[in-house]
XYZ file of C-alpha atoms in Angstrom:
334
model
C 161.753 -103.446 138.284
C 158.134 -104.041 139.274
C 159.198 -106.483 141.996
C 161.557 -103.910 143.516
C 158.842 -101.234 143.613
C 156.209 -103.561 145.037
C 158.551 -104.976 147.672
C 159.523 -101.480 148.764
C 155.880 -100.431 149.009
C 154.872 -103.494 151.036
C 157.766 -103.148 153.460
C 157.062 -99.432 153.914
C 153.547 -100.339 155.017
C 154.849 -102.727 157.651
C 157.693 -100.508 158.810
C 155.570 -97.377 159.170
C 154.108 -98.522 162.495
C 154.121 -101.409 164.917
C 151.962 -103.869 162.979
C 149.420 -102.079 160.762
C 148.824 -104.995 158.439
C 148.081 -107.569 161.087
C 144.570 -108.737 161.840
C 143.059 -108.812 165.307
C 145.124 -111.956 165.898
C 148.144 -109.848 166.855
C 151.599 -111.279 167.453
C 154.136 -110.388 170.099
C 156.754 -107.932 168.842
C 160.204 -108.013 170.398
C 161.753 -105.128 168.461
C 160.966 -101.448 168.163
C 158.348 -100.505 165.531
C 160.853 -98.381 163.631
C 163.414 -101.117 163.067
C 162.611 -104.355 161.253
C 164.589 -107.463 160.497
C 163.983 -108.425 156.889
C 165.230 -111.660 155.359
C 165.310 -112.285 151.607
C 165.717 -115.768 150.139
C 167.005 -115.767 146.561
C 169.167 -117.960 144.325
C 172.853 -117.192 143.849
C 173.777 -115.733 140.472
C 177.542 -116.059 141.011
C 179.493 -114.850 137.953
C 176.307 -113.766 136.161
C 175.314 -111.239 138.825
C 177.503 -108.448 137.449
C 176.512 -108.862 133.807
C 173.206 -106.985 134.050
C 172.527 -104.108 136.489
C 168.802 -104.930 136.407
C 169.395 -108.536 137.482
C 168.192 -108.003 141.047
C 166.241 -111.157 141.916
C 169.325 -112.973 143.210
C 171.387 -112.993 146.405
C 173.891 -110.562 144.926
C 171.201 -108.158 143.669
C 169.165 -108.451 146.896
C 166.070 -107.288 144.975
C 167.635 -103.839 144.626
C 166.270 -102.657 147.963
C 169.249 -102.979 150.317
C 170.331 -99.332 150.158
C 166.834 -98.050 150.890
C 166.170 -100.531 153.706
C 169.426 -99.857 155.485
C 169.004 -96.092 155.082
C 165.733 -96.475 156.993
C 167.461 -98.282 159.833
C 166.304 -101.800 158.977
C 168.417 -104.947 159.069
C 168.440 -106.770 155.723
C 169.830 -110.282 155.378
C 169.845 -112.292 152.147
C 170.629 -115.970 151.698
C 170.057 -118.883 149.358
C 170.285 -121.435 152.197
C 166.680 -122.351 153.004
C 166.340 -126.103 153.596
C 166.907 -128.225 156.670
C 167.035 -127.535 160.418
C 170.536 -126.028 160.275
C 170.065 -123.765 157.247
C 170.752 -120.029 157.368
C 167.070 -119.134 157.050
C 166.162 -121.259 160.075
C 168.549 -119.228 162.254
C 166.605 -116.045 161.517
C 163.060 -117.416 161.792
C 162.578 -116.591 165.516
C 163.170 -112.839 165.191
C 162.528 -111.796 161.582
C 159.655 -109.404 160.786
C 159.486 -109.778 156.999
C 160.350 -112.765 154.821
C 160.800 -112.202 151.088
C 161.004 -115.127 148.675
C 160.544 -115.843 144.971
C 158.697 -118.584 143.052
C 162.005 -119.587 141.461
C 163.783 -120.256 144.771
C 160.947 -120.421 147.311
C 161.381 -120.425 151.050
C 158.790 -122.949 152.161
C 156.824 -121.379 155.006
C 155.236 -124.187 156.972
C 152.940 -123.988 159.977
C 155.923 -125.027 162.098
C 158.032 -122.128 160.844
C 155.170 -119.684 161.353
C 154.785 -120.863 164.945
C 158.486 -120.208 165.583
C 158.404 -116.762 163.956
C 157.121 -114.689 166.879
C 157.902 -111.343 165.205
C 156.737 -112.196 161.697
C 154.316 -109.722 160.094
C 154.692 -109.980 156.320
C 155.350 -112.840 153.888
C 156.179 -111.324 150.522
C 156.553 -113.216 147.252
C 158.700 -111.224 144.822
C 156.760 -112.643 141.900
C 153.461 -114.421 141.353
C 152.167 -117.314 143.427
C 152.190 -118.117 147.131
C 151.745 -121.886 147.097
C 155.032 -122.276 148.992
C 153.271 -120.743 152.022
C 150.844 -122.505 154.356
C 148.114 -119.924 153.834
C 145.784 -121.346 156.467
C 148.491 -121.154 159.113
C 149.419 -117.640 157.991
C 145.804 -116.491 158.231
C 145.381 -118.059 161.661
C 148.484 -116.208 162.854
C 147.224 -112.878 161.542
C 149.975 -112.509 158.944
C 149.809 -110.549 155.732
C 150.729 -112.532 152.617
C 151.470 -110.450 149.529
C 152.780 -111.053 146.026
C 153.726 -108.874 143.070
C 150.723 -109.592 140.879
C 151.348 -108.757 137.232
C 155.107 -108.374 137.608
C 156.036 -110.874 134.891
C 152.871 -111.366 132.846
C 154.412 -110.046 129.612
C 157.492 -112.236 130.068
C 155.408 -115.371 130.621
C 153.056 -114.665 127.696
C 156.025 -114.124 125.365
C 157.674 -117.275 126.703
C 154.522 -119.271 125.995
C 154.392 -117.985 122.425
C 158.041 -118.949 121.983
C 157.375 -122.478 123.255
C 154.386 -122.885 120.948
C 156.460 -121.901 117.909
C 159.389 -124.117 118.948
C 157.111 -127.132 119.316
C 154.982 -126.526 116.216
C 158.028 -125.963 114.009
C 159.837 -128.988 115.526
C 162.749 -126.692 116.250
C 164.567 -128.579 119.000
C 165.246 -131.802 117.065
C 166.340 -129.666 114.110
C 168.692 -127.667 116.282
C 170.215 -130.770 117.848
C 170.573 -132.402 114.440
C 172.305 -129.392 112.886
C 174.562 -128.764 115.901
C 175.742 -132.388 115.791
C 176.682 -132.096 112.112
C 173.776 -134.075 110.685
C 171.508 -132.900 107.873
C 168.275 -134.813 107.335
C 165.467 -132.481 106.292
C 162.816 -135.194 106.169
C 163.502 -136.258 109.752
C 162.506 -132.772 110.911
C 159.998 -131.655 108.277
C 157.602 -134.567 108.763
C 156.656 -133.103 112.152
C 157.012 -129.379 111.380
C 153.862 -127.353 110.764
C 152.598 -123.819 110.319
C 150.906 -122.206 113.292
C 148.390 -120.574 110.956
C 145.081 -122.400 110.994
C 145.838 -124.345 114.160
C 143.379 -124.249 117.054
C 144.944 -122.967 120.261
C 143.076 -123.105 123.561
C 144.133 -121.502 126.807
C 142.964 -122.908 130.121
C 142.694 -119.656 132.033
C 142.321 -116.236 130.447
C 143.530 -113.889 133.140
C 146.369 -111.424 132.650
C 148.724 -113.935 131.038
C 146.094 -115.813 129.053
C 144.729 -112.613 127.526
C 148.192 -111.370 126.589
C 148.932 -114.705 124.922
C 145.701 -114.573 122.918
C 146.526 -111.044 121.762
C 149.958 -112.195 120.589
C 148.530 -115.225 118.790
C 145.917 -113.274 116.839
C 148.299 -112.135 114.028
C 149.161 -115.791 113.344
C 145.588 -116.408 112.124
C 144.912 -119.220 114.575
C 141.547 -120.377 115.812
C 141.602 -119.138 119.397
C 139.600 -120.634 122.265
C 139.632 -119.962 125.981
C 138.202 -121.617 129.065
C 137.796 -119.653 132.267
C 135.426 -119.283 135.198
C 134.073 -116.069 133.694
C 133.652 -114.820 130.168
C 135.729 -111.892 128.943
C 134.290 -108.455 128.432
C 132.755 -108.469 124.904
C 135.092 -105.728 123.673
C 138.168 -107.570 124.933
C 136.896 -110.817 123.451
C 136.523 -109.024 120.113
C 140.070 -107.644 120.356
C 141.591 -111.063 120.991
C 139.362 -112.857 118.499
C 138.942 -115.716 120.963
C 135.835 -117.804 121.550
C 134.682 -118.680 125.072
C 134.407 -122.381 125.951
C 132.476 -122.918 129.170
C 133.172 -126.666 129.288
C 136.882 -127.554 129.451
C 136.300 -131.167 128.434
C 134.402 -129.978 125.361
C 137.193 -127.559 124.402
C 140.125 -129.970 124.621
C 139.223 -132.238 121.646
C 139.114 -129.149 119.410
C 142.637 -127.981 120.246
C 145.879 -128.683 118.424
C 147.677 -126.778 121.181
C 146.620 -126.394 124.817
C 148.221 -123.748 127.031
C 147.749 -123.944 130.796
C 147.384 -120.527 132.415
C 145.379 -121.302 135.523
C 146.693 -120.843 139.075
C 147.419 -123.826 141.296
C 144.587 -124.335 143.774
C 142.999 -127.330 145.461
C 140.615 -127.509 142.488
C 143.290 -127.318 139.782
C 145.874 -129.618 141.379
C 146.038 -132.651 139.079
C 143.517 -131.006 136.720
C 145.227 -132.637 133.742
C 145.043 -136.251 134.811
C 144.975 -139.373 132.634
C 141.254 -139.059 131.912
C 141.442 -135.402 130.927
C 144.491 -135.796 128.714
C 142.697 -138.698 127.004
C 140.093 -136.177 125.860
C 142.729 -134.240 123.900
C 143.523 -134.760 120.235
C 146.175 -137.339 119.444
C 149.470 -135.475 119.102
C 148.267 -132.410 121.005
C 150.948 -130.006 122.202
C 150.560 -128.932 125.834
C 152.423 -125.867 127.079
C 152.379 -125.478 130.850
C 153.916 -122.280 132.175
C 151.723 -122.493 135.256
C 152.537 -124.633 138.274
C 153.657 -128.125 137.354
C 151.341 -129.820 139.861
C 148.388 -128.971 137.613
C 149.537 -131.941 135.525
C 149.779 -135.447 136.966
C 153.392 -136.160 137.933
C 153.553 -139.665 136.456
C 152.148 -138.400 133.165
C 154.932 -135.840 133.015
C 157.448 -138.585 133.668
C 155.947 -140.799 130.974
C 156.193 -137.902 128.523
C 159.841 -137.356 129.421
C 159.233 -133.798 130.562
C 161.204 -132.463 133.486
C 159.579 -129.753 135.558
C 161.158 -127.208 137.816
C 162.313 -129.849 140.265
C 161.697 -128.880 143.889
C 160.415 -125.420 143.038
C 156.810 -126.479 142.767
C 156.964 -130.108 143.899
C 158.141 -130.021 147.472
C 158.690 -133.581 148.630
C 157.957 -135.172 145.253
C 160.472 -137.699 143.972
C 162.208 -136.880 140.690
C 164.091 -139.970 139.488
C 167.184 -138.894 137.502
C 166.019 -140.735 134.382
C 163.066 -138.373 134.189
C 165.250 -135.252 134.065
C 166.122 -135.989 130.446
C 163.997 -134.202 127.876
C 163.224 -136.589 125.055
C 163.156 -135.660 121.385
C 160.340 -133.291 120.529
C 159.727 -132.326 124.158
C 160.574 -128.943 125.619
C 161.312 -128.000 129.208
C 163.224 -125.070 130.640
C 163.082 -122.323 133.224
C 161.053 -119.251 132.368
C 162.195 -115.809 133.422
């Protein structure tokens, strides 16, 4: 429920007065300060919406803030229709005050949309990451851009650990073999290993990276981390991880590499052909960060499908590359 609390807090700040969060580059407001038009863009959950009362990050759940918003006199509209000139979102751009989106179904906020949005004050990501927003255009327009930092760090760290174990133990081919009625132990066991004794390196040791290292420690792995700054000595002792200042020097040591760095201009395409060539042969790479950190064609060659248009706006995804080949793992993370 962290997203619900953070969204409520951010909207309260905007709704409390005319435009308290705006910079000196103020925007024209065409509605009274006490009443805001708020638009949320989420995916549809359809028949799954009613199965879990805490499942709020969908159109049906509306982030769990509809009752509060409407009780305060605000107009709250939710939609999943966000692409193209005739989409539902486009109809509301000219007079909305707050736009809420998620990394899993992002509303792409371009400079063109910002220019049209004369009332817009707040762009809120109900999750982590704002790379679907033209941040330069938002800053120039005096907008506040906020996200719910830390809202899903435990979930992502646990998901990464799960993926590591699935890949190391060669689980997916075994599952597919057993579910199809086959039974060939050797076909699976020749690529199944223990995690104990393996060297695992995380590229990025922020909130998620540190939580992953803490969860890996009981497996008796050799733990390495690369980051811009070294951990506090006490925290480094708790995780049992060794700092690697040079990424290219760390990669050849790793049996498993986990990418936990944010997507920036510097990290886009960070794992290109040359960098991957520095890794051990047979290395396992787990990327729960933005897909664009890895070169698109390399992902295709490996048979790994990413999150389609979620993080690769405008990038072509040929259908043949949606298929996950044997031994590869790709899925959504929650």
